[in-house]
Each structure stands twice: as structure tokens, then as C-alpha cells.
Coordinates of N, CA and C and ligand atoms in Angstrom, one line a residue:
M17 N -83.4 31.9 5.0 CA -83.2 31.5 3.6 C -83.7 30.1 3.3
Q18 N -83.5 29.2 4.3 CA -84.0 27.8 4.1 C -85.5 27.8 4.0
N19 N -86.2 28.7 4.7 CA -87.6 28.7 4.8 C -88.3 29.1 3.4
D20 N -87.4 29.8 2.6 CA -88.0 30.3 1.3 C -88.0 29.2 0.2
I21 N -87.4 28.0 0.5 CA -87.3 26.9 -0.5 C -88.6 26.2 -0.6
E22 N -89.0 26.0 -1.9 CA -90.2 25.3 -2.1 C -89.8 23.8 -2.2
R23 N -88.9 23.4 -3.1 CA -88.4 22.1 -3.1 C -87.0 22.0 -3.7
V24 N -86.3 20.9 -3.3 CA -84.9 20.7 -3.8 C -85.1 19.9 -5.1
L25 N -84.5 20.4 -6.2 CA -84.6 19.7 -7.5 C -83.3 18.8 -7.6
I26 N -82.2 19.3 -7.2 CA -80.9 18.5 -7.3 C -80.1 18.8 -6.1
N27 N -79.8 17.7 -5.3 CA -79.1 18.0 -4.1 C -77.6 18.0 -4.3
R28 N -76.8 18.5 -3.3 CA -75.4 18.7 -3.4 C -74.6 17.5 -3.8
G29 N -75.0 16.3 -3.3 CA -74.3 15.1 -3.6 C -74.4 14.7 -5.1
A30 N -75.6 14.9 -5.6 CA -75.8 14.6 -7.1 C -75.1 15.6 -7.9
I31 N -75.0 16.8 -7.4 CA -74.3 17.9 -8.2 C -72.8 17.5 -8.2
A32 N -72.2 17.1 -7.1 CA -70.8 16.8 -7.0 C -70.4 15.7 -7.9
D33 N -71.3 14.6 -7.9 CA -71.0 13.4 -8.8 C -71.0 13.8 -10.2
R34 N -72.0 14.6 -10.6 CA -72.2 15.0 -12.0 C -71.0 15.9 -12.5
V35 N -70.6 16.8 -11.6 CA -69.5 17.8 -12.0 C -68.3 17.0 -12.3
R36 N -68.0 16.0 -11.4 CA -66.8 15.1 -11.6 C -66.9 14.4 -13.0
A37 N -68.1 13.8 -13.3 CA -68.2 13.1 -14.5 C -68.1 14.0 -15.7
L38 N -68.6 15.2 -15.6 CA -68.5 16.2 -16.7 C -67.0 16.5 -16.9
A39 N -66.3 16.7 -15.8 CA -64.9 17.1 -15.9 C -64.1 16.0 -16.6
D40 N -64.4 14.7 -16.3 CA -63.7 13.6 -17.0 C -64.0 13.6 -18.5
E41 N -65.2 13.9 -18.8 CA -65.6 13.9 -20.3 C -64.9 15.0 -21.0
I42 N -64.8 16.2 -20.4 CA -64.2 17.4 -21.0 C -62.7 17.1 -21.1
T43 N -62.1 16.6 -20.0 CA -60.6 16.3 -20.1 C -60.3 15.3 -21.2
Q44 N -61.1 14.3 -21.4 CA -60.9 13.3 -22.4 C -61.0 14.0 -23.8
D45 N -62.0 14.9 -24.0 CA -62.1 15.5 -25.3 C -61.0 16.5 -25.6
L46 N -60.6 17.3 -24.6 CA -59.6 18.3 -24.8 C -58.2 17.8 -24.8
C47 N -58.0 16.7 -24.1 CA -56.6 16.2 -24.0 C -56.5 14.8 -24.7
G48 N -57.6 14.2 -25.1 CA -57.5 12.9 -25.6 C -56.6 12.8 -26.8
S49 N -56.8 13.7 -27.8 CA -56.0 13.7 -29.0 C -54.6 14.0 -28.8
A50 N -54.3 14.9 -27.9 CA -52.9 15.3 -27.6 C -52.2 14.1 -26.9
A51 N -53.0 13.5 -25.9 CA -52.5 12.4 -25.1 C -52.2 11.2 -26.0
S52 N -52.9 11.0 -27.1 CA -52.7 9.8 -28.0 C -51.7 10.0 -29.0
L53 N -51.0 11.2 -29.1 CA -50.0 11.4 -30.1 C -48.8 10.5 -29.7
P54 N -48.1 10.0 -30.8 CA -46.9 9.2 -30.4 C -45.8 10.0 -29.7
A55 N -45.1 9.3 -28.9 CA -44.0 10.0 -28.1 C -43.0 10.6 -29.2
P56 N -42.5 11.8 -29.0 CA -41.6 12.4 -29.9 C -40.3 11.7 -29.9
S57 N -39.6 11.6 -31.1 CA -38.3 11.1 -31.1 C -37.4 12.3 -30.5
P58 N -36.2 12.0 -30.0 CA -35.4 13.0 -29.4 C -35.2 14.2 -30.3
E59 N -35.1 14.0 -31.7 CA -34.8 15.1 -32.6 C -36.1 16.0 -32.8
Q60 N -37.3 15.4 -32.5 CA -38.5 16.2 -32.8 C -38.8 17.1 -31.6
D61 N -39.5 18.2 -31.9 CA -40.0 19.0 -30.7 C -41.2 18.2 -30.1
A62 N -41.4 18.3 -28.8 CA -42.5 17.7 -28.1 C -43.8 18.2 -28.7
P63 N -44.9 17.4 -28.8 CA -46.1 17.9 -29.3 C -46.6 19.1 -28.3
Q64 N -47.1 20.1 -29.0 CA -47.6 21.2 -28.2 C -48.9 20.9 -27.5
P65 N -48.9 21.2 -26.2 CA -50.2 20.9 -25.5 C -51.3 21.9 -26.0
A66 N -52.5 21.5 -25.9 CA -53.6 22.3 -26.3 C -53.6 23.6 -25.5
R67 N -53.9 24.7 -26.1 CA -54.0 26.0 -25.4 C -55.5 26.2 -24.9
I68 N -55.8 25.8 -23.7 CA -57.1 25.8 -23.2 C -57.5 27.2 -22.6
T69 N -58.6 27.8 -23.1 CA -59.1 29.0 -22.5 C -60.5 28.8 -22.0
L70 N -60.7 29.0 -20.7 CA -62.0 28.9 -20.1 C -62.7 30.3 -20.1
V71 N -63.9 30.4 -20.5 CA -64.7 31.6 -20.4 C -65.9 31.4 -19.6
P72 N -65.8 31.6 -18.3 CA -67.0 31.5 -17.5 C -67.9 32.7 -17.6
I73 N -69.2 32.5 -17.7 CA -70.2 33.6 -17.7 C -70.6 33.9 -16.3
L74 N -70.3 35.1 -15.9 CA -70.6 35.5 -14.5 C -71.9 36.2 -14.4
T75 N -72.6 36.2 -13.3 CA -72.1 35.7 -12.1 C -72.5 34.3 -11.8
G76 N -73.5 33.8 -12.5 CA -74.2 32.5 -12.2 C -73.3 31.3 -12.2
S77 N -72.3 31.3 -13.1 CA -71.5 30.1 -13.2 C -70.4 30.0 -12.2
L78 N -70.3 31.0 -11.3 CA -69.1 31.1 -10.4 C -68.9 29.8 -9.6
I79 N -69.9 29.3 -9.0 CA -69.7 28.1 -8.1 C -69.4 26.8 -9.0
F80 N -70.2 26.7 -10.0 CA -70.0 25.6 -11.0 C -68.6 25.5 -11.5
V81 N -68.1 26.7 -12.0 CA -66.8 26.7 -12.6 C -65.7 26.4 -11.5
S82 N -65.9 27.0 -10.3 CA -64.8 26.8 -9.3 C -64.8 25.3 -8.9
D83 N -65.9 24.6 -8.9 CA -65.9 23.1 -8.7 C -65.3 22.4 -9.9
L84 N -65.8 22.7 -11.1 CA -65.4 22.0 -12.3 C -63.9 22.0 -12.5
I85 N -63.3 23.2 -12.4 CA -61.9 23.4 -12.7 C -61.0 22.6 -11.8
R86 N -61.4 22.3 -10.6 CA -60.6 21.5 -9.7 C -60.5 20.1 -10.1
H87 N -61.4 19.7 -11.0 CA -61.3 18.3 -11.5 C -60.8 18.3 -13.0
L88 N -60.2 19.4 -13.4 CA -59.7 19.5 -14.8 C -58.2 19.6 -14.7
P89 N -57.4 18.5 -14.8 CA -56.0 18.6 -14.7 C -55.3 19.0 -16.0
I90 N -55.7 20.2 -16.4 CA -55.3 20.7 -17.7 C -54.7 22.1 -17.5
Q91 N -53.6 22.5 -18.2 CA -53.1 23.8 -18.2 C -54.1 24.8 -18.8
M92 N -54.6 25.8 -18.1 CA -55.6 26.7 -18.7 C -55.5 28.1 -18.3
Q93 N -56.0 29.0 -19.1 CA -56.2 30.4 -18.7 C -57.7 30.6 -18.5
I94 N -58.1 31.5 -17.6 CA -59.5 31.8 -17.3 C -59.8 33.3 -17.6
H95 N -60.8 33.5 -18.5 CA -61.2 34.9 -18.9 C -62.7 35.0 -18.7
P96 N -63.1 35.4 -17.5 CA -64.6 35.5 -17.3 C -65.2 36.7 -18.0
V97 N -66.5 36.5 -18.4 CA -67.2 37.7 -18.9 C -68.5 37.8 -18.1
S98 N -69.0 39.0 -17.9 CA -70.2 39.2 -17.1 C -71.4 39.6 -18.1
I99 N -72.4 38.7 -18.0 CA -73.6 38.9 -18.8 C -74.8 38.9 -17.8
S100 N -75.8 39.8 -18.0 CA -77.0 39.7 -17.2 C -78.2 39.6 -18.1
S101 N -79.1 38.7 -17.8 CA -80.4 38.7 -18.5 C -81.6 38.8 -17.6
Y102 N -81.4 38.5 -16.3 CA -82.4 38.5 -15.3 C -82.1 39.5 -14.2
P103 N -82.1 40.8 -14.6 CA -81.8 41.8 -13.6 C -82.8 41.9 -12.5
G104 N -82.3 42.1 -11.3 CA -83.2 42.4 -10.1 C -84.1 41.2 -9.9
T105 N -85.4 41.6 -9.8 CA -86.4 40.5 -9.4 C -87.0 39.9 -10.6
A106 N -86.4 40.1 -11.8 CA -87.0 39.4 -13.0 C -86.9 37.9 -12.9
T107 N -87.9 37.2 -13.3 CA -87.9 35.7 -13.3 C -88.1 35.2 -14.8
T108 N -88.1 36.2 -15.7 CA -88.1 35.8 -17.1 C -87.0 36.6 -17.8
S109 N -86.4 36.2 -18.9 CA -85.3 36.8 -19.5 C -85.7 38.2 -20.0
Q110 N -84.8 39.2 -19.7 CA -85.0 40.5 -20.3 C -84.0 40.7 -21.5
G111 N -83.4 39.6 -21.9 CA -82.4 39.7 -23.0 C -81.0 39.9 -22.4
P112 N -80.0 39.1 -23.0 CA -78.7 39.2 -22.4 C -78.0 40.5 -22.7
K113 N -77.3 41.1 -21.7 CA -76.5 42.3 -21.9 C -75.2 42.1 -21.3
V114 N -74.2 42.5 -22.0 CA -72.8 42.5 -21.4 C -72.8 43.5 -20.4
C115 N -72.4 43.2 -19.1 CA -72.3 44.2 -18.1 C -70.8 44.3 -17.7
G116 N -70.3 45.5 -17.7 CA -68.9 45.6 -17.4 C -68.1 45.4 -18.7
D117 N -66.9 45.0 -18.5 CA -65.9 45.1 -19.5 C -65.7 43.8 -20.2
I118 N -65.5 43.8 -21.6 CA -65.1 42.5 -22.1 C -63.6 42.6 -22.5
D119 N -62.9 43.7 -21.9 CA -61.5 43.8 -22.1 C -60.8 42.6 -21.4
T120 N -61.5 41.9 -20.6 CA -60.9 40.7 -19.9 C -60.6 39.6 -21.0
L121 N -61.3 39.7 -22.1 CA -61.0 38.7 -23.2 C -59.8 39.2 -24.0
P122 N -58.8 38.3 -24.3 CA -57.7 38.7 -25.1 C -58.2 39.2 -26.5
D123 N -57.5 40.1 -27.2 CA -57.9 40.5 -28.5 C -57.9 39.4 -29.5
S124 N -56.9 38.5 -29.3 CA -56.8 37.3 -30.2 C -56.8 36.0 -29.4
L125 N -57.6 35.1 -29.9 CA -57.6 33.7 -29.3 C -57.1 32.7 -30.3
E126 N -56.3 33.2 -31.3 CA -55.9 32.3 -32.4 C -55.2 31.1 -31.8
G127 N -55.7 29.9 -32.3 CA -55.1 28.7 -31.8 C -55.6 28.1 -30.5
A128 N -56.5 28.9 -29.9 CA -56.9 28.4 -28.5 C -58.2 27.5 -28.7
D129 N -58.2 26.5 -27.8 CA -59.5 25.7 -27.6 C -60.2 26.3 -26.5
V130 N -61.4 26.9 -26.8 CA -62.1 27.7 -25.8 C -63.3 26.9 -25.3
L131 N -63.5 26.9 -24.0 CA -64.7 26.3 -23.3 C -65.5 27.4 -22.6
V132 N -66.7 27.6 -23.1 CA -67.6 28.6 -22.5 C -68.4 27.9 -21.5
I133 N -68.5 28.5 -20.3 CA -69.3 27.8 -19.2 C -70.4 28.7 -18.6
D134 N -71.6 28.2 -18.6 CA -72.7 29.0 -18.0 C -73.4 28.1 -17.0
D135 N -74.2 28.8 -16.2 CA -75.0 28.1 -15.2 C -76.2 27.3 -15.8
I136 N -76.9 28.0 -16.7 CA -78.2 27.4 -17.2 C -78.5 27.8 -18.6
L137 N -79.0 26.9 -19.4 CA -79.4 27.2 -20.8 C -80.9 27.3 -20.8
D138 N -81.4 28.5 -21.3 CA -82.8 28.7 -21.3 C -83.2 29.0 -22.8
S139 N -83.0 30.2 -23.2 CA -83.3 30.5 -24.6 C -82.1 30.3 -25.5
G140 N -80.9 30.3 -24.9 CA -79.7 30.2 -25.7 C -79.1 31.5 -26.1
N141 N -79.8 32.6 -25.8 CA -79.3 33.9 -26.3 C -78.0 34.3 -25.6
T142 N -77.8 33.9 -24.4 CA -76.6 34.3 -23.7 C -75.4 33.6 -24.3
L143 N -75.5 32.3 -24.5 CA -74.4 31.5 -25.1 C -74.1 32.0 -26.5
S144 N -75.2 32.3 -27.3 CA -75.0 32.8 -28.6 C -74.3 34.1 -28.7
L145 N -74.6 35.0 -27.7 CA -73.9 36.3 -27.7 C -72.4 36.2 -27.4
V146 N -72.1 35.3 -26.4 CA -70.7 35.1 -26.0 C -70.0 34.4 -27.1
T147 N -70.6 33.4 -27.7 CA -69.9 32.7 -28.8 C -69.5 33.6 -29.9
Q148 N -70.5 34.5 -30.2 CA -70.1 35.5 -31.3 C -68.9 36.4 -30.9
L149 N -68.9 36.8 -29.7 CA -67.7 37.6 -29.2 C -66.4 36.9 -29.4
L150 N -66.5 35.6 -29.1 CA -65.3 34.7 -29.2 C -64.9 34.4 -30.6
E151 N -65.9 34.1 -31.5 CA -65.6 33.8 -32.8 C -64.8 34.9 -33.5
Q152 N -65.1 36.1 -33.2 CA -64.3 37.3 -33.8 C -62.8 37.2 -33.4
R153 N -62.5 36.4 -32.4 CA -61.1 36.4 -31.9 C -60.3 35.1 -32.5
Q154 N -61.0 34.5 -33.4 CA -60.4 33.4 -34.2 C -59.8 32.2 -33.4
P155 N -60.6 31.7 -32.4 CA -60.0 30.5 -31.7 C -60.0 29.3 -32.6
R156 N -59.3 28.2 -32.2 CA -59.2 27.0 -32.9 C -60.6 26.3 -32.8
S157 N -61.1 26.3 -31.6 CA -62.4 25.7 -31.4 C -63.1 26.4 -30.2
V158 N -64.5 26.3 -30.3 CA -65.3 26.8 -29.1 C -66.2 25.7 -28.7
R159 N -66.1 25.3 -27.5 CA -67.1 24.3 -26.9 C -67.9 25.0 -25.9
T160 N -69.1 24.5 -25.6 CA -70.0 25.1 -24.6 C -70.4 24.1 -23.6
C161 N -70.6 24.6 -22.4 CA -70.9 23.7 -21.2 C -71.9 24.4 -20.3
V162 N -73.0 23.8 -19.9 CA -73.8 24.4 -18.9 C -74.1 23.3 -17.8
M163 N -74.4 23.8 -16.6 CA -74.7 22.9 -15.5 C -76.2 22.4 -15.7
L164 N -77.1 23.3 -16.1 CA -78.5 23.0 -16.2 C -79.0 23.4 -17.6
R165 N -80.0 22.6 -18.0 CA -80.7 23.0 -19.3 C -82.2 22.8 -19.0
K166 N -83.0 23.8 -19.4 CA -84.4 23.7 -19.1 C -85.1 22.9 -20.2
Q167 N -86.0 22.1 -19.8 CA -86.7 21.2 -20.8 C -87.8 22.0 -21.5
R168 N -87.3 22.9 -22.4 CA -88.2 23.6 -23.3 C -87.6 23.6 -24.6
L169 N -88.4 23.8 -25.7 CA -88.0 23.6 -27.0 C -86.7 24.4 -27.4
Q170 N -86.7 25.7 -27.1 CA -85.6 26.5 -27.4 C -84.3 26.1 -26.8
A171 N -84.3 25.6 -25.6 CA -83.1 25.1 -24.9 C -82.7 23.8 -25.4
M172 N -83.7 22.9 -25.6 CA -83.4 21.5 -26.0 C -82.9 21.4 -27.5
S173 N -83.2 22.5 -28.3 CA -82.7 22.4 -29.7 C -81.5 23.3 -29.9
Y174 N -81.0 23.9 -28.8 CA -79.8 24.7 -28.9 C -78.6 23.8 -28.9
P175 N -77.6 23.9 -29.9 CA -76.5 23.0 -29.9 C -75.5 23.3 -28.8
I176 N -75.2 22.3 -28.0 CA -74.4 22.5 -26.8 C -73.5 21.2 -26.6
D177 N -72.3 21.3 -26.1 CA -71.4 20.2 -26.0 C -71.6 19.4 -24.7
Y178 N -71.8 20.1 -23.6 CA -71.8 19.4 -22.3 C -73.0 20.0 -21.4
V179 N -73.8 19.1 -20.9 CA -74.9 19.5 -20.0 C -74.9 18.7 -18.8
G180 N -75.0 19.4 -17.6 CA -75.0 18.6 -16.3 C -76.3 17.9 -16.1
F181 N -77.4 18.7 -16.1 CA -78.7 18.1 -15.8 C -79.8 18.8 -16.7
D182 N -80.8 18.0 -17.1 CA -82.0 18.6 -17.7 C -83.0 18.8 -16.6
I183 N -83.6 20.0 -16.5 CA -84.5 20.2 -15.4 C -85.9 20.7 -16.0
P184 N -86.9 20.7 -15.2 CA -88.2 21.2 -15.7 C -88.1 22.7 -15.9
D185 N -89.0 23.3 -16.8 CA -88.9 24.7 -17.1 C -89.5 25.5 -16.0
E186 N -88.7 25.7 -14.9 CA -89.1 26.4 -13.7 C -87.9 27.4 -13.4
F187 N -88.2 28.4 -12.6 CA -87.2 29.3 -12.1 C -86.5 28.7 -10.9
V188 N -85.2 28.5 -11.1 CA -84.4 27.9 -10.0 C -83.3 28.8 -9.4
V189 N -82.9 28.5 -8.2 CA -81.8 29.3 -7.6 C -80.9 28.3 -6.9
G190 N -79.8 28.8 -6.4 CA -78.8 28.0 -5.6 C -77.7 27.5 -6.5
Y191 N -76.6 27.1 -5.9 CA -75.4 26.7 -6.6 C -75.0 27.7 -7.6
G192 N -75.0 29.0 -7.2 CA -74.6 30.1 -8.1 C -75.7 30.9 -8.7
L193 N -76.9 30.3 -8.8 CA -78.0 31.0 -9.5 C -78.8 31.8 -8.4
D194 N -79.2 33.0 -8.8 CA -79.8 34.0 -7.9 C -81.2 34.3 -8.2
Y195 N -81.8 34.9 -7.1 CA -83.1 35.7 -7.4 C -82.8 37.1 -6.7
N196 N -82.8 38.1 -7.5 CA -82.6 39.5 -7.0 C -81.2 39.5 -6.3
G197 N -80.3 38.7 -6.7 CA -78.9 38.8 -6.1 C -78.7 37.8 -5.0
Y198 N -79.8 37.2 -4.5 CA -79.7 36.4 -3.3 C -79.7 34.9 -3.7
Y199 N -79.5 34.0 -2.7 CA -79.6 32.6 -2.8 C -78.5 31.8 -3.6
R200 N -77.5 32.6 -4.1 CA -76.4 31.9 -4.8 C -75.7 30.9 -4.0
N201 N -75.6 31.2 -2.7 CA -74.8 30.3 -1.8 C -75.6 29.1 -1.3
L202 N -76.8 28.9 -1.7 CA -77.5 27.6 -1.4 C -76.7 26.4 -2.1
P203 N -76.4 25.4 -1.4 CA -75.6 24.3 -2.0 C -76.4 23.4 -2.9
D204 N -77.7 23.4 -2.8 CA -78.6 22.6 -3.7 C -79.2 23.5 -4.7
I205 N -79.7 22.9 -5.8 CA -80.5 23.6 -6.8 C -82.0 23.5 -6.4
V206 N -82.7 24.6 -6.2 CA -84.0 24.6 -5.6 C -85.0 25.5 -6.3
T207 N -86.3 25.3 -6.1 CA -87.2 26.3 -6.5 C -87.6 27.1 -5.2
L208 N -88.1 28.3 -5.4 CA -88.5 29.1 -4.3 C -90.0 29.2 -4.2
R209 N -90.5 29.4 -3.0 CA -92.0 29.5 -2.8 C -92.6 30.6 -3.6
P210 N -93.7 30.5 -4.3 CA -94.2 31.5 -5.2 C -94.3 32.9 -4.5
E211 N -94.7 33.0 -3.2 CA -94.8 34.3 -2.6 C -93.5 35.0 -2.5
I212 N -92.4 34.2 -2.4 CA -91.0 34.9 -2.4 C -90.7 35.5 -3.7
L213 N -91.2 34.9 -4.8 CA -91.0 35.4 -6.2 C -92.0 36.5 -6.5
G214 N -92.9 36.8 -5.5 CA -93.9 37.9 -5.8 C -95.0 37.4 -6.7
L215 N -95.1 36.0 -6.8 CA -96.2 35.5 -7.6 C -97.4 35.2 -6.7
K216 N -98.6 35.3 -7.3 CA -99.8 35.1 -6.5 C -99.9 33.6 -6.3
T217 N -100.3 33.2 -5.1 CA -100.6 31.7 -4.8 C -102.1 31.5 -5.1
A218 N -102.4 30.3 -5.4 CA -103.8 29.9 -5.6 C -104.6 30.1 -4.4
T219 N -105.8 30.7 -4.5 CA -106.6 30.9 -3.2 C -107.8 29.8 -3.2
Ligands
LIG304 P1 -80.7 32.3 -21.9 O1 -79.9 33.4 -22.4 O2 -80.3 30.9 -22.3 O3 -82.2 32.5 -22.1 O4 -80.6 32.3 -20.3 C1 -79.4 32.0 -19.7 C2 -79.2 33.0 -18.5 O5 -80.5 33.4 -17.9 C3 -78.5 32.3 -17.5 O6 -77.1 32.6 -17.6 C4 -79.0 32.8 -16.2 O7 -78.3 33.9 -15.8 C5 -80.4 33.2 -16.5 N1 -81.4 32.2 -16.1 C6 -82.2 31.5 -17.0 N2 -83.0 30.7 -16.3 C7 -82.8 30.9 -15.0 C8 -83.4 30.4 -13.8 O8 -84.2 29.5 -13.7 N3 -82.9 30.9 -12.6 C9 -82.0 31.9 -12.5 N4 -81.6 32.3 -11.4 N5 -81.4 32.4 -13.7 C10 -81.8 31.9 -14.9
LIG305 MG1 -76.3 34.1 -16.5

């Protein structure tokens, strides 16, 4: 597996530092207003804590989400959805498709502050599909977070709340991202050698 790596774009130390900083930012945004409410007088009911619902987009965000949530000291529910746009050996998007069940999402998210989490933002089609599914459930707010964003016009102009890293417009694997189902367990974010991706190398 290590021999298939072309180069390391982001190493595990930089990932860990950035995940912690993102979690601090998210905690501040989601809890900041509740935390700054005045203490209730004994006759008043205590202020309601925000109802936080996390929607991880599987499978790619699996490792990012599991790291991120351990730095979020917030009461939350987690409702994953499975979306696939790069089936099998594809290295370009075939369009996002819901795979499996969206019955994991509650019928109503009324009053919930939702945070959608994906591994990487490319065209924005995946986030847009999931955001639409959520808006139908009438949440109080929907925020979006990705670990990586590709430096291409469609991705850079897509409205997003939290981004871990901007990366070059290349196909990457590791830290949850796969090629043909493999390489998700690489701790760093890397590119693969062209011959592994079935691309012709220059002669
Ligand atoms: P979008 O819908 O924004 O075009 O693409 C987002 C989805 O495509 C991601 O959730 C991810 O599954 C997949 N994707 C986009 N770029 C890459 C990449 O460079 N590597 C891998 N492994 N998946 C990618
Ligand atoms: Mg994905």
C-alpha cells in the first residue's frame, strides 16, 4: 500500500492540528450564543441547549467525523447518510447517488441545528443533494463542513461554513478517502502513482 503513494499532500500531524482547530470553531459557533445567555433566575426555566444533529456523509467522512466529534463537547445525535459519486475505479465524479437508506434521517428535524460533514468538496453536487434532503425536514439551521476543498472554480465558489484544507485539483486518497474501496486507512492524505490509477505515464 505504501509503495502506491506518489506524494503526501497533508501529513497526519497537520491533519490532527487542523481538526482540533475546526472543532473549536464549530463549538464556538454552535454553543457561543447559548453559552452567552444570562444565567436563569430560579423562577425561569433554564435556557434550552441547542439540539445538534450531525449528518456525516459516508463512507469518505468516516475517519474525519470520528476524529472531529471527539473534540466537540456538545450533546449531539448522529444520523449518517451514504452517498456515492466515485463508484469503483472512477477518478472523476459520476454524479452523487444516495446508496442505501435515508430512513436513518428523522422525518422531522424541526428546531435542530444540523451540521453536514463530508470528506471533500469538488463540484458541490453531493452537499447540495444532502442539504436538499435536510431542508425538507425543516431544521432551524444547516451548516456544512468538509475536510478538503479542491482548488477549482466550482468548489471555491460553493458556499460552505467550515473547510479543513484547500488542496490542488488532484485525485487524493487516505484519511477516509478511497480508490476502488481501498486506501481509506492511510493516515495521511496522499496522491497515488498514475499507474495505480490506470492512467498512462509519460514515455
Ligand atoms: P462533489 O459532489 O462535491 O463533486 O464531490 C464530493 C464527493 O466526491 C466526495 O464526497 C468524495 O466521495 C468524492 N471525491 C471528490 N474528489 C475526490 C478525490 O479526490 N478522491 C476521492 N477518493 N474521492 C473524491
Ligand atoms: Mg463522498
